[in-house]
mmCIF file of C-alpha atoms in Angstrom:
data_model
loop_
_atom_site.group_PDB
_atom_site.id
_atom_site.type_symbol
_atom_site.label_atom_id
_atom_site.label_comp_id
_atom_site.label_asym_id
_atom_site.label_seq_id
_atom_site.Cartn_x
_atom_site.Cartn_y
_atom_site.Cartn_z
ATOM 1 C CA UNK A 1 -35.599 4.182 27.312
ATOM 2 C CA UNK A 2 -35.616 5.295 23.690
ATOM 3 C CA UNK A 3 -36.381 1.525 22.330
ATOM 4 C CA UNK A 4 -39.707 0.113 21.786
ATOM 5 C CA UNK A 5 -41.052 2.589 18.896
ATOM 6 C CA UNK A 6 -40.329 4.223 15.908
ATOM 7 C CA UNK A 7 -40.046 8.069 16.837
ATOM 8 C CA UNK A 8 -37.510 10.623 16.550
ATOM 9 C CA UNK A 9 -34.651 9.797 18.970
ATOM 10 C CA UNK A 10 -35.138 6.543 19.499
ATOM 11 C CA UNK A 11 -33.124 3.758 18.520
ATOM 12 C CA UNK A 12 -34.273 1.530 15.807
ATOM 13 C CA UNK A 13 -32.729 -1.275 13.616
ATOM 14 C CA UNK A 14 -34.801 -1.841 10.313
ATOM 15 C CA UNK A 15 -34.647 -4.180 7.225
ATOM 16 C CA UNK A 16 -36.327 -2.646 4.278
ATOM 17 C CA UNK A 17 -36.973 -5.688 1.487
ATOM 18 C CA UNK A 18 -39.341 -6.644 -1.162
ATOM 19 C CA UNK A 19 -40.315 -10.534 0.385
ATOM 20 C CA UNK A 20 -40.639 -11.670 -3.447
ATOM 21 C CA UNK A 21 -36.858 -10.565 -4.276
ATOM 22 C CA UNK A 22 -34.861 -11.598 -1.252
ATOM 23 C CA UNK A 23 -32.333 -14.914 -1.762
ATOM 24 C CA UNK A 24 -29.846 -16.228 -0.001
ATOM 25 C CA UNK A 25 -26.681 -16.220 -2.881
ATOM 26 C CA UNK A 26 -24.420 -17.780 -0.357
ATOM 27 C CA UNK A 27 -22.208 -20.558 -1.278
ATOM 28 C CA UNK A 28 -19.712 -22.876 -0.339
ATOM 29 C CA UNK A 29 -16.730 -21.233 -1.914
ATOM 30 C CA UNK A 30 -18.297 -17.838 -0.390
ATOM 31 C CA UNK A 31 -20.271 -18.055 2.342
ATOM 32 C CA UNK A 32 -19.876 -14.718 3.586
ATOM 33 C CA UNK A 33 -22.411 -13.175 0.809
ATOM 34 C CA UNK A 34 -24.910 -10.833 1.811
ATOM 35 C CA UNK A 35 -28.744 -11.531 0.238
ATOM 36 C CA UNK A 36 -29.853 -10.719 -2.594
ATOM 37 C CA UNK A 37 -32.893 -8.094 -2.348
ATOM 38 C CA UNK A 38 -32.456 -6.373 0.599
ATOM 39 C CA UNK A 39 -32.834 -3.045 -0.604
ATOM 40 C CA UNK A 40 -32.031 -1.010 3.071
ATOM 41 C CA UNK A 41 -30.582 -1.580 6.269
ATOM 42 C CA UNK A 42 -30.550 0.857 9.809
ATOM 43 C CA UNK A 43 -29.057 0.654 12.905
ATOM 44 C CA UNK A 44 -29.590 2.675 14.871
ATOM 45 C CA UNK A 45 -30.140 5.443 12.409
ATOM 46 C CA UNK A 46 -27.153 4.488 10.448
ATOM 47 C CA UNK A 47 -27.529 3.389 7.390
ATOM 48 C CA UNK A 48 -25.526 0.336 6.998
ATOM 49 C CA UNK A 49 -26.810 -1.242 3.210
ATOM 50 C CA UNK A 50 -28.196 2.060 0.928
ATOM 51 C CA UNK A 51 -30.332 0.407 -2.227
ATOM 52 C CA UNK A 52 -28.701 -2.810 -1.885
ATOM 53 C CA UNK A 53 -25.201 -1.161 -1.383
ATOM 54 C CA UNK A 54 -22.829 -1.690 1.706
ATOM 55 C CA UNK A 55 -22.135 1.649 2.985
ATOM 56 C CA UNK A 56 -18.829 0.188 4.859
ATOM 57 C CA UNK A 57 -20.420 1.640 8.155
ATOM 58 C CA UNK A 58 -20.365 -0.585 11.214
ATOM 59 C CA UNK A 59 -23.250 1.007 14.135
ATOM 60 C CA UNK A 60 -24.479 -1.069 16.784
ATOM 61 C CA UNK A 61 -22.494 -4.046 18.428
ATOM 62 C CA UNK A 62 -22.605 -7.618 18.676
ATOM 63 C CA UNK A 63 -24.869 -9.028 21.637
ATOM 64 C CA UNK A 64 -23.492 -12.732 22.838
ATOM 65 C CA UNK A 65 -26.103 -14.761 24.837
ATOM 66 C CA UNK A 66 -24.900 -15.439 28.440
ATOM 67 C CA UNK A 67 -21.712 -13.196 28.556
#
C-alpha cells in the first residue's frame, strides 16, 4: 500500500529533467559523475539532487535481483 500514485503519503521516487539538457559527463578517469541536466531528484519524499545539487541525503535502499 501507499505505492502506485502520486498522493499525499505515498511513496514516490521522481526525476525532474529537461530531455534536451540531460548528458552523460562520465568518463574514464571519473566514472562516478552524475548527469548533466537533471535538475531534481525524490525518494521517497526526500530530496536527494535540489536544482542540480547533491543534497548529501541517502533515502531509499538498494534492491538486488534474486537475493
Amino acid at each position: 500500500a501507499g505505492r502506485g500514485e502520486i498522493a499525499l503519503g505515498y511513496y514516490a521516487d521522481l526525476t525532474i529533467f529537461d530531455p534536451a539538457s540531460v548528458a552523460d559527463v562520465a568518463t574514464y578517469q571519473e566514472p562516478r559523475r552524475h548527469p548533466a541536466g537533471i535538475r531534481y531528484v525524490i525518494v521517497n519524499g526526500e530530496v536527494i539532487v535540489d536544482d542540480g545539487r547533491h543534497t548529501g541525503k541517502a533515502a531509499g535502499r538498494v534492491l538486488r535481483a534474486g537475493r
